[in-house]
XYZ file of C-alpha atoms in Angstrom:
280
model
C -97.047 -96.658 -18.590
C -94.786 -97.433 -15.757
C -94.230 -94.926 -12.950
C -90.501 -94.832 -13.725
C -91.115 -93.643 -17.318
C -93.353 -90.667 -16.402
C -90.589 -88.327 -15.150
C -88.598 -88.998 -18.306
C -91.570 -88.170 -20.567
C -92.252 -84.980 -18.592
C -88.691 -83.813 -19.133
C -88.977 -84.546 -22.846
C -92.198 -82.529 -23.070
C -90.530 -79.563 -21.331
C -87.848 -79.496 -24.059
C -90.358 -79.245 -26.907
C -90.510 -75.749 -28.435
C -94.187 -74.820 -28.312
C -94.022 -71.365 -30.048
C -91.996 -69.853 -32.954
C -91.078 -66.795 -30.823
C -89.364 -69.094 -28.357
C -87.260 -70.479 -31.217
C -86.385 -66.931 -32.312
C -85.248 -65.992 -28.785
C -83.018 -69.052 -28.615
C -81.433 -68.181 -31.986
C -80.817 -64.574 -30.913
C -79.251 -65.748 -27.644
C -76.902 -68.072 -29.509
C -75.954 -65.295 -31.951
C -75.247 -62.899 -29.041
C -73.023 -65.435 -27.318
C -71.142 -66.096 -30.531
C -70.694 -62.340 -31.105
C -69.182 -61.884 -27.656
C -66.818 -64.779 -28.220
C -65.853 -63.407 -31.642
C -65.172 -59.943 -30.192
C -62.988 -61.496 -27.516
C -61.023 -63.423 -30.106
C -60.551 -60.274 -32.211
C -59.238 -58.327 -29.215
C -56.911 -61.162 -28.258
C -55.605 -61.403 -31.818
C -55.095 -57.632 -31.956
C -53.151 -57.768 -28.671
C -50.797 -60.450 -29.920
C -50.477 -58.697 -33.267
C -49.274 -55.488 -31.566
C -47.121 -57.070 -28.875
C -45.490 -59.734 -31.004
C -43.122 -57.336 -32.861
C -42.531 -55.248 -29.702
C -40.935 -55.693 -26.337
C -42.233 -53.933 -23.237
C -40.115 -53.622 -20.107
C -40.382 -51.910 -16.737
C -37.385 -50.430 -14.918
C -36.031 -47.477 -12.994
C -33.910 -44.429 -13.726
C -31.677 -41.996 -11.834
C -29.769 -38.882 -12.892
C -27.594 -36.020 -11.607
C -26.634 -32.760 -13.221
C -26.379 -29.000 -13.064
C -28.726 -26.064 -13.674
C -28.393 -22.647 -15.273
C -31.256 -20.135 -14.861
C -32.609 -18.275 -17.901
C -34.835 -15.298 -18.580
C -36.239 -13.312 -15.655
C -35.336 -16.165 -13.338
C -31.637 -15.475 -13.802
C -31.740 -11.679 -14.048
C -30.634 -9.420 -11.200
C -31.620 -5.746 -11.304
C -30.266 -3.883 -8.307
C -32.094 -0.678 -9.214
C -35.479 -2.244 -8.548
C -34.383 -4.715 -5.923
C -34.865 -7.741 -8.157
C -32.823 -10.829 -7.351
C -31.995 -13.554 -9.818
C -31.100 -17.197 -9.470
C -27.579 -18.556 -9.902
C -26.273 -21.911 -11.154
C -27.015 -24.979 -9.072
C -27.575 -28.723 -9.041
C -30.220 -31.217 -10.097
C -30.962 -34.860 -9.344
C -33.871 -37.253 -9.490
C -35.153 -40.715 -10.244
C -38.236 -42.794 -10.812
C -39.811 -45.672 -12.672
C -39.738 -46.148 -16.452
C -41.631 -48.199 -19.000
C -40.121 -49.003 -22.413
C -41.989 -50.022 -25.517
C -39.681 -51.162 -28.299
C -40.756 -51.651 -31.918
C -38.910 -53.676 -34.513
C -36.363 -56.459 -34.396
C -33.495 -56.854 -31.954
C -29.897 -56.331 -32.898
C -27.991 -53.925 -35.089
C -29.526 -51.599 -37.677
C -28.543 -54.114 -40.325
C -31.132 -56.479 -38.879
C -33.895 -53.908 -39.330
C -35.155 -50.630 -37.925
C -35.598 -50.722 -34.139
C -36.934 -47.743 -32.207
C -38.154 -47.334 -28.624
C -40.402 -45.093 -26.599
C -39.597 -44.673 -22.894
C -42.110 -43.232 -20.427
C -40.926 -42.071 -16.999
C -42.585 -40.953 -13.789
C -40.404 -39.728 -10.948
C -39.268 -37.161 -8.436
C -36.776 -34.396 -9.179
C -35.032 -31.545 -7.408
C -33.327 -28.521 -8.922
C -31.356 -26.183 -6.673
C -30.125 -22.644 -7.291
C -28.220 -19.943 -5.512
C -30.159 -16.708 -5.053
C -28.234 -13.565 -5.944
C -30.010 -11.178 -3.560
C -28.477 -7.692 -3.870
C -27.725 -5.621 -0.786
C -29.840 -2.499 -0.546
C -29.504 0.752 1.369
C -32.550 2.644 2.621
C -31.475 5.998 4.000
C -28.890 5.051 6.598
C -29.850 1.375 6.969
C -28.147 -1.495 5.187
C -30.057 -4.680 4.347
C -27.858 -7.610 3.339
C -28.455 -11.298 2.595
C -25.276 -13.322 2.932
C -26.944 -16.639 2.115
C -30.006 -17.602 0.088
C -31.058 -20.761 -1.727
C -33.896 -21.720 -4.083
C -35.140 -25.292 -4.541
C -37.664 -26.607 -7.053
C -39.055 -30.003 -6.082
C -41.829 -32.108 -7.526
C -43.014 -34.771 -9.939
C -42.089 -35.161 -13.597
C -43.891 -37.159 -16.270
C -41.601 -37.628 -19.259
C -41.427 -39.191 -22.713
C -38.208 -40.139 -24.515
C -38.034 -41.318 -28.138
C -34.963 -43.342 -29.189
C -34.992 -43.793 -32.988
C -32.192 -46.400 -33.164
C -32.682 -48.323 -29.930
C -30.943 -51.401 -31.309
C -27.701 -49.515 -31.992
C -24.867 -48.880 -29.581
C -25.386 -45.099 -29.831
C -28.540 -43.208 -30.669
C -29.811 -39.652 -30.368
C -32.963 -39.116 -28.344
C -35.578 -36.416 -28.035
C -38.448 -35.958 -25.646
C -40.354 -33.786 -23.254
C -42.994 -33.900 -20.594
C -44.952 -32.214 -17.846
C -44.000 -31.367 -14.290
C -45.662 -30.226 -11.089
C -43.264 -28.373 -8.827
C -43.100 -26.412 -5.566
C -40.714 -23.473 -5.233
C -39.024 -22.780 -1.914
C -36.614 -19.996 -0.958
C -34.600 -19.879 2.249
C -32.666 -16.778 3.246
C -30.614 -15.604 6.209
C -30.368 -11.849 6.295
C -29.519 -8.979 8.628
C -30.020 -5.256 8.753
C -27.748 -2.735 10.382
C -26.237 0.740 9.998
C -25.461 1.805 6.464
C -22.117 3.179 5.299
C -23.406 6.758 5.654
C -25.196 6.232 8.950
C -24.486 8.729 11.710
C -26.187 6.544 14.312
C -24.607 3.334 15.471
C -26.889 0.412 16.330
C -26.557 -3.321 16.611
C -27.193 -5.425 13.482
C -30.233 -7.655 13.759
C -30.448 -11.081 12.111
C -33.517 -12.346 10.235
C -34.538 -15.471 8.369
C -37.121 -15.853 5.607
C -38.788 -18.930 4.129
C -40.935 -18.486 1.019
C -42.994 -21.405 -0.271
C -45.262 -21.509 -3.318
C -48.345 -23.489 -4.185
C -48.068 -26.332 -6.693
C -47.023 -24.953 -10.074
C -47.470 -26.678 -13.429
C -44.736 -26.650 -16.035
C -43.237 -28.444 -19.006
C -39.831 -29.375 -20.379
C -38.176 -30.453 -23.627
C -34.967 -32.423 -23.976
C -32.443 -33.709 -26.498
C -29.431 -35.903 -25.984
C -27.547 -39.119 -26.619
C -28.113 -42.680 -25.419
C -25.444 -45.351 -24.966
C -26.841 -48.886 -24.860
C -24.778 -51.034 -22.495
C -26.767 -54.244 -22.963
C -30.403 -55.311 -23.202
C -31.098 -54.206 -19.626
C -29.154 -50.967 -19.179
C -28.397 -47.752 -20.977
C -26.696 -44.462 -20.150
C -27.971 -41.083 -21.290
C -26.867 -37.449 -21.389
C -29.430 -34.699 -21.989
C -29.799 -30.978 -22.366
C -33.170 -29.986 -20.902
C -35.052 -26.687 -21.046
C -37.606 -26.161 -18.270
C -40.642 -23.877 -18.327
C -42.499 -23.248 -15.073
C -45.755 -21.277 -15.350
C -45.280 -19.507 -12.040
C -46.475 -15.982 -12.782
C -49.194 -14.808 -10.341
C -48.931 -17.991 -8.271
C -49.358 -17.563 -4.507
C -46.380 -17.570 -2.148
C -46.468 -17.766 1.644
C -43.573 -16.106 3.488
C -42.570 -16.833 7.072
C -39.998 -14.616 8.774
C -38.232 -14.758 12.110
C -36.289 -12.041 13.898
C -35.466 -11.036 17.498
C -38.461 -8.718 17.342
C -40.910 -11.541 16.573
C -42.233 -13.828 13.854
C -44.979 -13.614 11.286
C -46.348 -14.616 7.895
C -47.648 -12.797 4.853
C -48.904 -13.649 1.369
C -47.476 -12.562 -1.967
C -47.433 -13.605 -5.633
C -44.686 -14.507 -8.114
C -44.219 -11.796 -10.729
C -42.789 -13.836 -13.625
C -42.412 -17.325 -15.078
C -39.311 -19.383 -14.267
C -37.118 -20.929 -16.935
C -33.813 -22.748 -16.692
C -31.461 -25.102 -18.481
C -30.482 -28.476 -17.089
C -27.497 -30.567 -18.162
C -27.819 -34.086 -16.784
C -26.486 -37.621 -17.117
C -28.050 -40.789 -15.831
C -28.785 -44.489 -16.037
C -31.846 -46.478 -17.037
C -32.073 -50.100 -15.916
C -34.787 -52.467 -17.147
C -35.847 -55.635 -15.378
């Protein structure tokens, strides 16, 4: 045998299966590889099966509107020194993701609905109806006070007839908000005071911890084209603020300081808003 043929024969011998268990291991390895490939094909087919009748788009949204407090949040009881919120404003914006099911076009071409998820920032502002109070011969008055609710909203909107020009919509979501009050106040002689003294100005800033809440909404959607739509909603907000911590900072000519307190009730309010959604 020539020297050149020996390496070839050695390689051939190394390929010979010398034991049945070795054959079984090779078969199992091939089956495992085929199973992985089959699972991948099934997942790929499932993906195209789901996405093929749908259309997913990413975009942004913005809205403006007004607020109207409800429940304890909007109630003023002078007898126990309880202030309530007054009407205010709202605005916000964020990113959206739309998942549309069904065929494009008018309802005559087939049912077409859409689900729109949103994640964004919002602010709701209120006046604070702080009643004046008299303690003996001293008058405490707050000529200006504001409440703001700022934070993140995660929302879901369902549009049953997304292919139509007009469609109702319903939805809801979760929110994480921070409450902040700012007041300018003064105290001075009351109307029955027999001692005259100079009124002293004060300022207060109350700020809460993060508070969880939820909201529900219903409204109308006007589809401008495939990329844009207008909406108008009535929204009811629920903020689970009872017993949440609040830090108060005050300033006056006599000095400054801070103290801790808690919120005594949950906040609720209505929001009437209109906005735009634009998809890329």
